[in-house]
PDB file of C-alpha atoms and ligand atoms in Angstrom:
ATOM      1  CA  MET A   1     116.248 175.896 182.444  1.00 45.00           C
ATOM      2  CA  SER A   2     112.770 176.021 183.935  1.00 61.00           C
ATOM      3  CA  GLU A   3     110.681 177.308 181.044  1.00 93.00           C
ATOM      4  CA  LYS A   4     108.118 174.816 179.781  1.00 98.00           C
ATOM      5  CA  VAL A   5     108.750 172.617 176.765  1.00 98.00           C
ATOM      6  CA  ALA A   6     106.199 171.073 174.402  1.00 98.00           C
ATOM      7  CA  VAL A   7     106.929 168.293 171.930  1.00 99.00           C
ATOM      8  CA  VAL A   8     104.524 168.479 168.973  1.00 99.00           C
ATOM      9  CA  THR A   9     104.834 165.531 166.599  1.00 99.00           C
ATOM     10  CA  GLY A  10     104.171 166.397 162.954  1.00 98.00           C
ATOM     11  CA  SER A  11     104.385 170.149 163.473  1.00 98.00           C
ATOM     12  CA  SER A  12     105.942 171.086 160.131  1.00 98.00           C
ATOM     13  CA  ARG A  13     102.509 171.638 158.583  1.00 97.00           C
ATOM     14  CA  GLY A  14      98.750 171.730 159.152  1.00 98.00           C
ATOM     15  CA  ILE A  15      97.108 171.316 162.532  1.00 98.00           C
ATOM     16  CA  GLY A  16     100.382 170.401 164.270  1.00 98.00           C
ATOM     17  CA  LYS A  17     101.954 173.647 163.107  1.00 98.00           C
ATOM     18  CA  ALA A  18      98.931 175.633 164.317  1.00 98.00           C
ATOM     19  CA  ILE A  19      99.196 173.944 167.753  1.00 98.00           C
ATOM     20  CA  ALA A  20     102.955 174.591 167.912  1.00 98.00           C
ATOM     21  CA  LEU A  21     102.533 178.285 167.138  1.00 98.00           C
ATOM     22  CA  ARG A  22      99.768 178.739 169.725  1.00 98.00           C
ATOM     23  CA  LEU A  23     101.868 176.966 172.356  1.00 98.00           C
ATOM     24  CA  ALA A  24     104.765 179.273 171.507  1.00 98.00           C
ATOM     25  CA  GLU A  25     102.459 182.272 171.906  1.00 97.00           C
ATOM     26  CA  GLU A  26     101.580 180.889 175.352  1.00 97.00           C
ATOM     27  CA  GLY A  27     105.264 180.764 176.303  1.00 97.00           C
ATOM     28  CA  TYR A  28     106.352 177.202 175.571  1.00 98.00           C
ATOM     29  CA  HIS A  29     109.597 176.310 173.853  1.00 98.00           C
ATOM     30  CA  ILE A  30     108.748 173.893 171.064  1.00 98.00           C
ATOM     31  CA  VAL A  31     110.147 170.680 169.636  1.00 99.00           C
ATOM     32  CA  VAL A  32     109.158 170.784 165.969  1.00 98.00           C
ATOM     33  CA  ASN A  33     109.056 167.210 164.703  1.00 98.00           C
ATOM     34  CA  TYR A  34     108.723 166.216 161.070  1.00 98.00           C
ATOM     35  CA  ALA A  35     109.420 163.266 158.773  1.00 98.00           C
ATOM     36  CA  ARG A  36     109.912 164.656 155.248  1.00 98.00           C
ATOM     37  CA  SER A  37     109.118 168.376 155.018  1.00 97.00           C
ATOM     38  CA  LYS A  38     112.378 169.927 156.187  1.00 98.00           C
ATOM     39  CA  GLU A  39     111.729 173.351 154.659  1.00 98.00           C
ATOM     40  CA  ALA A  40     108.282 173.544 156.230  1.00 98.00           C
ATOM     41  CA  ALA A  41     109.682 172.473 159.614  1.00 98.00           C
ATOM     42  CA  LEU A  42     112.383 175.147 159.451  1.00 98.00           C
ATOM     43  CA  GLN A  43     109.733 177.715 158.536  1.00 98.00           C
ATOM     44  CA  THR A  44     107.651 176.685 161.572  1.00 98.00           C
ATOM     45  CA  ALA A  45     110.745 177.026 163.754  1.00 98.00           C
ATOM     46  CA  GLN A  46     111.409 180.495 162.364  1.00 98.00           C
ATOM     47  CA  GLU A  47     107.848 181.564 163.200  1.00 98.00           C
ATOM     48  CA  ILE A  48     108.247 180.193 166.745  1.00 98.00           C
ATOM     49  CA  GLU A  49     111.504 182.074 167.219  1.00 98.00           C
ATOM     50  CA  ALA A  50     109.850 185.260 165.935  1.00 98.00           C
ATOM     51  CA  LEU A  51     107.475 184.849 168.885  1.00 98.00           C
ATOM     52  CA  GLY A  52     110.484 184.908 171.216  1.00 97.00           C
ATOM     53  CA  ARG A  53     110.525 181.193 172.032  1.00 98.00           C
ATOM     54  CA  LYS A  54     113.098 178.504 171.271  1.00 98.00           C
ATOM     55  CA  ALA A  55     112.505 175.838 168.622  1.00 98.00           C
ATOM     56  CA  LEU A  56     114.317 172.531 168.250  1.00 98.00           C
ATOM     57  CA  VAL A  57     113.699 170.945 164.848  1.00 98.00           C
ATOM     58  CA  VAL A  58     113.887 167.134 164.900  1.00 98.00           C
ATOM     59  CA  LYS A  59     113.531 164.894 161.872  1.00 98.00           C
ATOM     60  CA  ALA A  60     112.139 161.625 163.223  1.00 98.00           C
ATOM     61  CA  ASN A  61     109.738 159.121 161.736  1.00 98.00           C
ATOM     62  CA  VAL A  62     107.538 158.506 164.781  1.00 98.00           C
ATOM     63  CA  GLY A  63     106.552 155.138 163.327  1.00 98.00           C
ATOM     64  CA  LYS A  64     109.986 153.874 164.420  1.00 98.00           C
ATOM     65  CA  VAL A  65     110.623 153.421 168.140  1.00 98.00           C
ATOM     66  CA  GLU A  66     114.374 154.005 167.843  1.00 98.00           C
ATOM     67  CA  LYS A  67     113.719 157.357 166.101  1.00 98.00           C
ATOM     68  CA  ILE A  68     111.374 158.374 168.927  1.00 99.00           C
ATOM     69  CA  LYS A  69     114.093 157.572 171.476  1.00 98.00           C
ATOM     70  CA  GLU A  70     116.657 159.562 169.487  1.00 98.00           C
ATOM     71  CA  MET A  71     114.255 162.513 169.319  1.00 99.00           C
ATOM     72  CA  PHE A  72     113.769 162.583 173.092  1.00 99.00           C
ATOM     73  CA  ALA A  73     117.542 162.286 173.613  1.00 98.00           C
ATOM     74  CA  GLN A  74     117.915 165.422 171.479  1.00 98.00           C
ATOM     75  CA  VAL A  75     115.226 167.125 173.566  1.00 98.00           C
ATOM     76  CA  ASP A  76     117.160 166.242 176.747  1.00 98.00           C
ATOM     77  CA  GLU A  77     120.262 167.833 175.342  1.00 98.00           C
ATOM     78  CA  ALA A  78     118.553 170.993 174.100  1.00 98.00           C
ATOM     79  CA  PHE A  79     115.998 171.631 176.849  1.00 98.00           C
ATOM     80  CA  GLY A  80     116.419 169.083 179.651  1.00 97.00           C
ATOM     81  CA  ARG A  81     112.680 168.749 180.255  1.00 98.00           C
ATOM     82  CA  VAL A  82     109.295 167.885 178.725  1.00 98.00           C
ATOM     83  CA  ASP A  83     106.004 169.308 180.009  1.00 98.00           C
ATOM     84  CA  VAL A  84     103.609 168.681 177.113  1.00 98.00           C
ATOM     85  CA  LEU A  85     103.352 166.049 174.388  1.00 99.00           C
ATOM     86  CA  ILE A  86     101.014 166.635 171.460  1.00 99.00           C
ATOM     87  CA  ASN A  87     100.679 163.372 169.545  1.00 99.00           C
ATOM     88  CA  ASN A  88      99.614 164.850 166.230  1.00 98.00           C
ATOM     89  CA  ALA A  89     101.664 163.291 163.402  1.00 98.00           C
ATOM     90  CA  ALA A  90      99.617 161.036 161.160  1.00 98.00           C
ATOM     91  CA  SER A  91      99.850 159.256 157.860  1.00 97.00           C
ATOM     92  CA  GLY A  92      97.992 156.372 156.310  1.00 97.00           C
ATOM     93  CA  VAL A  93      96.998 154.432 153.263  1.00 96.00           C
ATOM     94  CA  LEU A  94      93.527 155.379 152.071  1.00 96.00           C
ATOM     95  CA  ARG A  95      91.814 152.304 150.646  1.00 96.00           C
ATOM     96  CA  PRO A  96      88.664 150.257 151.206  1.00 97.00           C
ATOM     97  CA  ALA A  97      89.140 147.324 153.596  1.00 98.00           C
ATOM     98  CA  MET A  98      89.329 144.703 150.839  1.00 98.00           C
ATOM     99  CA  GLU A  99      92.196 146.529 149.104  1.00 98.00           C
ATOM    100  CA  LEU A 100      94.434 146.933 152.138  1.00 98.00           C
ATOM    101  CA  GLU A 101      97.734 145.068 152.192  1.00 98.00           C
ATOM    102  CA  GLU A 102      99.766 144.163 155.255  1.00 98.00           C
ATOM    103  CA  SER A 103     102.336 146.899 154.576  1.00 98.00           C
ATOM    104  CA  HIS A 104      99.543 149.522 154.386  1.00 98.00           C
ATOM    105  CA  TRP A 105      98.159 148.396 157.729  1.00 98.00           C
ATOM    106  CA  ASP A 106     101.568 148.342 159.427  1.00 98.00           C
ATOM    107  CA  TRP A 107     102.572 151.766 158.055  1.00 98.00           C
ATOM    108  CA  THR A 108      99.359 153.361 159.259  1.00 98.00           C
ATOM    109  CA  MET A 109      99.241 151.697 162.665  1.00 98.00           C
ATOM    110  CA  ASP A 110     102.935 152.376 163.361  1.00 98.00           C
ATOM    111  CA  ILE A 111     102.778 156.110 162.654  1.00 98.00           C
ATOM    112  CA  ASN A 112      99.342 156.792 164.081  1.00 98.00           C
ATOM    113  CA  SER A 113      98.956 154.382 167.009  1.00 98.00           C
ATOM    114  CA  LYS A 114     102.277 152.836 168.005  1.00 98.00           C
ATOM    115  CA  ALA A 115     103.835 156.313 168.101  1.00 99.00           C
ATOM    116  CA  LEU A 116     101.483 157.390 170.887  1.00 99.00           C
ATOM    117  CA  LEU A 117     102.579 154.524 173.137  1.00 99.00           C
ATOM    118  CA  PHE A 118     106.295 155.045 172.693  1.00 99.00           C
ATOM    119  CA  CYS A 119     106.237 158.859 172.616  1.00 99.00           C
ATOM    120  CA  ALA A 120     104.092 158.797 175.769  1.00 99.00           C
ATOM    121  CA  GLN A 121     106.553 156.449 177.500  1.00 99.00           C
ATOM    122  CA  GLU A 122     109.486 158.740 176.723  1.00 99.00           C
ATOM    123  CA  ALA A 123     107.561 161.909 177.550  1.00 99.00           C
ATOM    124  CA  ALA A 124     106.114 160.557 180.813  1.00 99.00           C
ATOM    125  CA  LYS A 125     109.555 159.621 182.174  1.00 98.00           C
ATOM    126  CA  ARG A 126     110.603 163.242 181.709  1.00 98.00           C
ATOM    127  CA  MET A 127     107.293 164.730 182.910  1.00 98.00           C
ATOM    128  CA  GLU A 128     107.610 162.796 186.173  1.00 98.00           C
ATOM    129  CA  LYS A 129     110.886 164.578 186.863  1.00 98.00           C
ATOM    130  CA  VAL A 130     109.200 167.996 186.658  1.00 98.00           C
ATOM    131  CA  GLY A 131     106.172 166.996 188.739  1.00 98.00           C
ATOM    132  CA  GLY A 132     103.718 166.163 185.948  1.00 98.00           C
ATOM    133  CA  GLY A 133     102.614 167.035 182.461  1.00 98.00           C
ATOM    134  CA  LYS A 134      99.933 166.738 179.821  1.00 98.00           C
ATOM    135  CA  ILE A 135      99.547 164.514 176.771  1.00 99.00           C
ATOM    136  CA  VAL A 136      96.986 165.263 174.062  1.00 99.00           C
ATOM    137  CA  SER A 137      96.481 163.238 170.877  1.00 99.00           C
ATOM    138  CA  ILE A 138      94.675 164.342 167.748  1.00 98.00           C
ATOM    139  CA  SER A 139      92.094 161.860 166.532  1.00 98.00           C
ATOM    140  CA  SER A 140      89.340 161.933 163.944  1.00 98.00           C
ATOM    141  CA  LEU A 141      85.718 160.897 163.470  1.00 97.00           C
ATOM    142  CA  GLY A 142      86.820 157.837 161.487  1.00 97.00           C
ATOM    143  CA  SER A 143      87.538 156.177 164.846  1.00 98.00           C
ATOM    144  CA  ILE A 144      83.807 155.834 165.511  1.00 97.00           C
ATOM    145  CA  ARG A 145      82.143 156.403 162.116  1.00 96.00           C
ATOM    146  CA  TYR A 146      82.518 154.909 158.637  1.00 96.00           C
ATOM    147  CA  LEU A 147      84.446 157.214 156.287  1.00 94.00           C
ATOM    148  CA  GLU A 148      85.073 156.039 152.733  1.00 92.00           C
ATOM    149  CA  ASN A 149      88.665 154.781 152.118  1.00 94.00           C
ATOM    150  CA  TYR A 150      89.536 155.571 155.743  1.00 96.00           C
ATOM    151  CA  THR A 151      89.650 151.963 157.044  1.00 98.00           C
ATOM    152  CA  ALA A 152      93.239 151.756 158.291  1.00 98.00           C
ATOM    153  CA  VAL A 153      93.386 155.329 159.572  1.00 98.00           C
ATOM    154  CA  GLY A 154      90.003 155.019 161.297  1.00 98.00           C
ATOM    155  CA  VAL A 155      91.107 151.869 163.112  1.00 98.00           C
ATOM    156  CA  SER A 156      94.437 153.471 164.030  1.00 98.00           C
ATOM    157  CA  LYS A 157      92.557 156.423 165.554  1.00 98.00           C
ATOM    158  CA  ALA A 158      90.291 154.042 167.514  1.00 98.00           C
ATOM    159  CA  ALA A 159      93.500 152.565 168.955  1.00 99.00           C
ATOM    160  CA  VAL A 160      94.701 156.070 169.838  1.00 99.00           C
ATOM    161  CA  GLU A 161      91.485 156.790 171.723  1.00 99.00           C
ATOM    162  CA  SER A 162      91.619 153.458 173.559  1.00 99.00           C
ATOM    163  CA  LEU A 163      95.297 153.840 174.420  1.00 99.00           C
ATOM    164  CA  THR A 164      94.475 157.342 175.667  1.00 99.00           C
ATOM    165  CA  ARG A 165      92.225 155.746 178.315  1.00 99.00           C
ATOM    166  CA  TYR A 166      94.831 153.183 179.374  1.00 99.00           C
ATOM    167  CA  LEU A 167      97.625 155.746 179.608  1.00 99.00           C
ATOM    168  CA  ALA A 168      95.342 158.166 181.459  1.00 98.00           C
ATOM    169  CA  VAL A 169      94.656 155.666 184.231  1.00 98.00           C
ATOM    170  CA  GLU A 170      98.260 154.560 184.596  1.00 98.00           C
ATOM    171  CA  LEU A 171      99.749 158.062 184.511  1.00 98.00           C
ATOM    172  CA  ALA A 172      97.146 159.933 186.583  1.00 98.00           C
ATOM    173  CA  SER A 173      98.966 159.237 189.870  1.00 98.00           C
ATOM    174  CA  LYS A 174     102.068 160.873 188.392  1.00 98.00           C
ATOM    175  CA  ASN A 175     100.071 164.066 187.730  1.00 98.00           C
ATOM    176  CA  ILE A 176     100.177 163.425 183.978  1.00 98.00           C
ATOM    177  CA  SER A 177      96.863 163.873 182.202  1.00 98.00           C
ATOM    178  CA  VAL A 178      96.161 162.091 178.911  1.00 98.00           C
ATOM    179  CA  ASN A 179      93.318 163.056 176.574  1.00 99.00           C
ATOM    180  CA  ALA A 180      92.469 163.372 172.893  1.00 99.00           C
ATOM    181  CA  VAL A 181      90.722 165.786 170.557  1.00 99.00           C
ATOM    182  CA  SER A 182      88.800 164.271 167.653  1.00 98.00           C
ATOM    183  CA  GLY A 183      88.132 166.601 164.756  1.00 98.00           C
ATOM    184  CA  GLY A 184      85.735 166.642 161.852  1.00 96.00           C
ATOM    185  CA  ALA A 185      87.275 167.284 158.411  1.00 95.00           C
ATOM    186  CA  VAL A 186      89.761 170.180 158.330  1.00 96.00           C
ATOM    187  CA  ASP A 187      90.985 171.450 154.961  1.00 95.00           C
ATOM    188  CA  THR A 188      94.733 170.768 155.303  1.00 94.00           C
ATOM    189  CA  ASP A 189      97.230 169.033 152.982  1.00 93.00           C
ATOM    190  CA  ALA A 190      95.995 165.733 154.435  1.00 92.00           C
ATOM    191  CA  LEU A 191      92.773 165.960 152.433  1.00 91.00           C
ATOM    192  CA  LYS A 192      94.710 166.186 149.153  1.00 90.00           C
ATOM    193  CA  HIS A 193      95.410 162.448 149.474  1.00 88.00           C
ATOM    194  CA  PHE A 194      91.739 161.504 149.504  1.00 87.00           C
ATOM    195  CA  PRO A 195      90.463 160.259 146.127  1.00 87.00           C
ATOM    196  CA  ASN A 196      87.049 161.648 147.170  1.00 86.00           C
ATOM    197  CA  ARG A 197      88.339 165.022 148.485  1.00 89.00           C
ATOM    198  CA  GLU A 198      85.763 167.213 146.710  1.00 91.00           C
ATOM    199  CA  GLU A 199      82.889 165.070 147.922  1.00 90.00           C
ATOM    200  CA  LEU A 200      84.298 165.094 151.442  1.00 88.00           C
ATOM    201  CA  LEU A 201      84.601 168.897 151.499  1.00 92.00           C
ATOM    202  CA  ALA A 202      81.099 169.363 150.079  1.00 92.00           C
ATOM    203  CA  ASP A 203      79.705 166.982 152.690  1.00 90.00           C
ATOM    204  CA  ALA A 204      81.512 168.789 155.518  1.00 91.00           C
ATOM    205  CA  VAL A 205      80.169 172.164 154.412  1.00 91.00           C
ATOM    206  CA  ALA A 206      76.615 171.004 153.739  1.00 93.00           C
ATOM    207  CA  LYS A 207      76.121 168.628 156.671  1.00 95.00           C
ATOM    208  CA  THR A 208      77.754 170.387 159.599  1.00 96.00           C
ATOM    209  CA  PRO A 209      74.978 171.775 161.808  1.00 96.00           C
ATOM    210  CA  ALA A 210      77.265 174.638 162.903  1.00 96.00           C
ATOM    211  CA  GLY A 211      77.239 175.826 159.272  1.00 94.00           C
ATOM    212  CA  ARG A 212      80.958 175.720 158.506  1.00 95.00           C
ATOM    213  CA  MET A 213      83.868 173.301 158.374  1.00 96.00           C
ATOM    214  CA  VAL A 214      86.128 172.734 161.340  1.00 97.00           C
ATOM    215  CA  GLU A 215      89.220 174.950 161.149  1.00 97.00           C
ATOM    216  CA  PRO A 216      92.655 174.343 162.703  1.00 98.00           C
ATOM    217  CA  LYS A 217      91.920 177.010 165.329  1.00 98.00           C
ATOM    218  CA  ASP A 218      88.925 174.989 166.579  1.00 98.00           C
ATOM    219  CA  ILE A 219      91.193 172.018 167.288  1.00 98.00           C
ATOM    220  CA  VAL A 220      93.882 174.287 168.761  1.00 98.00           C
ATOM    221  CA  ASN A 221      91.381 175.938 171.159  1.00 98.00           C
ATOM    222  CA  THR A 222      90.308 172.549 172.527  1.00 98.00           C
ATOM    223  CA  VAL A 223      93.902 171.363 172.866  1.00 98.00           C
ATOM    224  CA  MET A 224      94.699 174.532 174.833  1.00 98.00           C
ATOM    225  CA  PHE A 225      91.703 173.916 177.093  1.00 98.00           C
ATOM    226  CA  LEU A 226      92.921 170.373 177.810  1.00 98.00           C
ATOM    227  CA  LEU A 227      96.366 171.743 178.628  1.00 98.00           C
ATOM    228  CA  SER A 228      94.922 174.307 181.025  1.00 97.00           C
ATOM    229  CA  GLU A 229      94.269 173.896 184.757  1.00 96.00           C
ATOM    230  CA  GLN A 230      90.535 174.043 184.000  1.00 97.00           C
ATOM    231  CA  ALA A 231      90.856 170.560 182.522  1.00 98.00           C
ATOM    232  CA  ASP A 232      92.851 169.018 185.373  1.00 96.00           C
ATOM    233  CA  MET A 233      90.150 166.451 186.219  1.00 97.00           C
ATOM    234  CA  ILE A 234      89.494 165.422 182.600  1.00 98.00           C
ATOM    235  CA  CYS A 235      91.119 162.001 182.340  1.00 98.00           C
ATOM    236  CA  GLY A 236      91.295 159.710 179.305  1.00 98.00           C
ATOM    237  CA  GLN A 237      88.602 161.494 177.316  1.00 99.00           C
ATOM    238  CA  THR A 238      88.254 162.192 173.611  1.00 98.00           C
ATOM    239  CA  ILE A 239      86.542 165.518 172.950  1.00 98.00           C
ATOM    240  CA  ILE A 240      84.801 165.694 169.574  1.00 98.00           C
ATOM    241  CA  VAL A 241      85.177 169.010 167.738  1.00 98.00           C
ATOM    242  CA  ASP A 242      83.023 168.676 164.629  1.00 98.00           C
ATOM    243  CA  GLY A 243      80.303 171.342 164.734  1.00 97.00           C
ATOM    244  CA  GLY A 244      77.801 168.512 165.236  1.00 97.00           C
ATOM    245  CA  ARG A 245      78.590 166.624 162.001  1.00 96.00           C
ATOM    246  CA  SER A 246      78.797 163.217 163.688  1.00 96.00           C
ATOM    247  CA  LEU A 247      75.367 163.667 165.293  1.00 96.00           C
ATOM    248  CA  LEU A 248      73.597 163.473 161.918  1.00 94.00           C
ATOM    249  CA  LEU A 249      72.736 160.099 160.428  1.00 79.00           C
TER     250      LEU A 249
HETATM  251  N1  LIG B 301      92.756 167.302 158.215  1.00 75.85           N
HETATM  252  C1  LIG B 301      91.705 166.707 158.744  1.00 75.85           C
HETATM  253  O1  LIG B 301      90.606 166.655 158.168  1.00 75.85           O
HETATM  254  C2  LIG B 301      91.791 166.093 160.115  1.00 75.85           C
HETATM  255  C3  LIG B 301      90.612 165.850 160.812  1.00 75.85           C
HETATM  256  C4  LIG B 301      90.654 165.278 162.071  1.00 75.85           C
HETATM  257  C5  LIG B 301      91.880 164.948 162.633  1.00 75.85           C
HETATM  258  N2  LIG B 301      93.011 165.169 161.924  1.00 75.85           N
HETATM  259  C6  LIG B 301      94.269 164.776 162.559  1.00 75.85           C
HETATM  260  O2  LIG B 301      95.026 165.927 162.828  1.00 75.85           O
HETATM  261  C7  LIG B 301      96.418 165.597 162.781  1.00 75.85           C
HETATM  262  C8  LIG B 301      97.112 166.536 161.811  1.00 75.85           C
HETATM  263  O3  LIG B 301      96.496 166.396 160.543  1.00 75.85           O
HETATM  264  P1  LIG B 301      96.765 167.440 159.366  1.00 75.85           P
HETATM  265  O4  LIG B 301      95.502 167.503 158.596  1.00 75.85           O
HETATM  266  O5  LIG B 301      97.378 168.671 159.899  1.00 75.85           O
HETATM  267  O6  LIG B 301      97.817 166.584 158.513  1.00 75.85           O
HETATM  268  P2  LIG B 301      98.913 167.077 157.449  1.00 75.85           P
HETATM  269  O7  LIG B 301      98.616 168.439 156.978  1.00 75.85           O
HETATM  270  O8  LIG B 301      99.034 165.962 156.484  1.00 75.85           O
HETATM  271  O9  LIG B 301     100.248 167.129 158.341  1.00 75.85           O
HETATM  272  C9  LIG B 301     100.751 165.941 158.879  1.00 75.85           C
HETATM  273  C10 LIG B 301     101.960 166.252 159.733  1.00 75.85           C
HETATM  274  O10 LIG B 301     102.453 165.011 160.276  1.00 75.85           O
HETATM  275  C11 LIG B 301     103.816 164.855 159.896  1.00 75.85           C
HETATM  276  N3  LIG B 301     104.131 163.443 159.718  1.00 75.85           N
HETATM  277  C12 LIG B 301     103.578 162.558 158.841  1.00 75.85           C
HETATM  278  N4  LIG B 301     104.142 161.350 158.992  1.00 75.85           N
HETATM  279  C13 LIG B 301     105.064 161.474 159.982  1.00 75.85           C
HETATM  280  C14 LIG B 301     105.963 160.589 160.595  1.00 75.85           C
HETATM  281  N5  LIG B 301     106.045 159.310 160.217  1.00 75.85           N
HETATM  282  N6  LIG B 301     106.764 161.058 161.578  1.00 75.85           N
HETATM  283  C15 LIG B 301     106.718 162.351 161.960  1.00 75.85           C
HETATM  284  N7  LIG B 301     105.869 163.241 161.415  1.00 75.85           N
HETATM  285  C16 LIG B 301     105.061 162.807 160.434  1.00 75.85           C
HETATM  286  C17 LIG B 301     103.970 165.654 158.626  1.00 75.85           C
HETATM  287  O11 LIG B 301     105.322 166.002 158.446  1.00 75.85           O
HETATM  288  P3  LIG B 301     106.103 165.725 157.059  1.00 75.85           P
HETATM  289  O12 LIG B 301     105.480 166.587 156.036  1.00 75.85           O
HETATM  290  O13 LIG B 301     107.508 166.069 157.358  1.00 75.85           O
HETATM  291  O14 LIG B 301     105.918 164.270 156.742  1.00 75.85           O
HETATM  292  C18 LIG B 301     103.086 166.865 158.937  1.00 75.85           C
HETATM  293  O15 LIG B 301     103.770 167.776 159.752  1.00 75.85           O
HETATM  294  C19 LIG B 301      96.478 164.127 162.373  1.00 75.85           C
HETATM  295  O16 LIG B 301      96.576 163.310 163.510  1.00 75.85           O
HETATM  296  C20 LIG B 301      95.149 163.909 161.680  1.00 75.85           C
HETATM  297  O17 LIG B 301      94.746 162.555 161.688  1.00 75.85           O
HETATM  298  C21 LIG B 301      93.003 165.761 160.697  1.00 75.85           C
END
């Protein structure tokens, strides 16, 4: 088949789901990846199919390299190609630096950072066969700013942004572009895990120069721009979508 295929990690819920649905609207068949939320993943797939596109639901913990390989093998069988990888899945232990244990660090880095490297390797091999492709990761302001309790996740996102630059250089000659979108706080399930959620939401509303919080559609719009031909010469960049929040001291 020659219709384009997008793999969206962590697309059972939240921002990943919003990206998956927009890609389906734009004509892509979608690989809906999840780790735990089977019902939500099936619901996402149903919504994609209602848009007339195909959905392959794959349970795979992207923190494990063997699960990533199994996921791409399933994609080969179902679709036989990969054109877009959205590295969106994220998890993490929210604690101050002095309270982090080794298992917290490893869990967070594996799912958020290591997954980009090994998903990108698998995706790029397949993108090469169809003449190129695009990889976009979702990052957050914690990569460059201090956010309370965000230590491990912030560092894992800094790794994502750095790896984005390395991959971008090495894959550019294969016509594969690699970039990232870094968002300010978006009110998804992810925020429910923050002990300081209310404070975080109040801060985002009060201190965003644009006058409102970032919404999933803001991230989706920027992802779609990076996937478009207009962005063909954007290489290894992280575009901040935060309504100006990170510009304030
Ligand atoms: N919300 C924000 O304020 C915000 C701001 C900036 C950037 N971001 C970034 O945007 C992305 C999406 O965030 P979100 O707010 O939409 O998060 P979310 O609502 O918590 O959703 C996370 C998604 O990732 C999946 N996932 C988690 N661990 C996984 C694993 N090990 N393997 C595969 N999938 C896994 C989840 O699936 P299961 O339910 O099946 O586990 C779910 O689909 C993340 O990279 C996040 O860091 C979020």
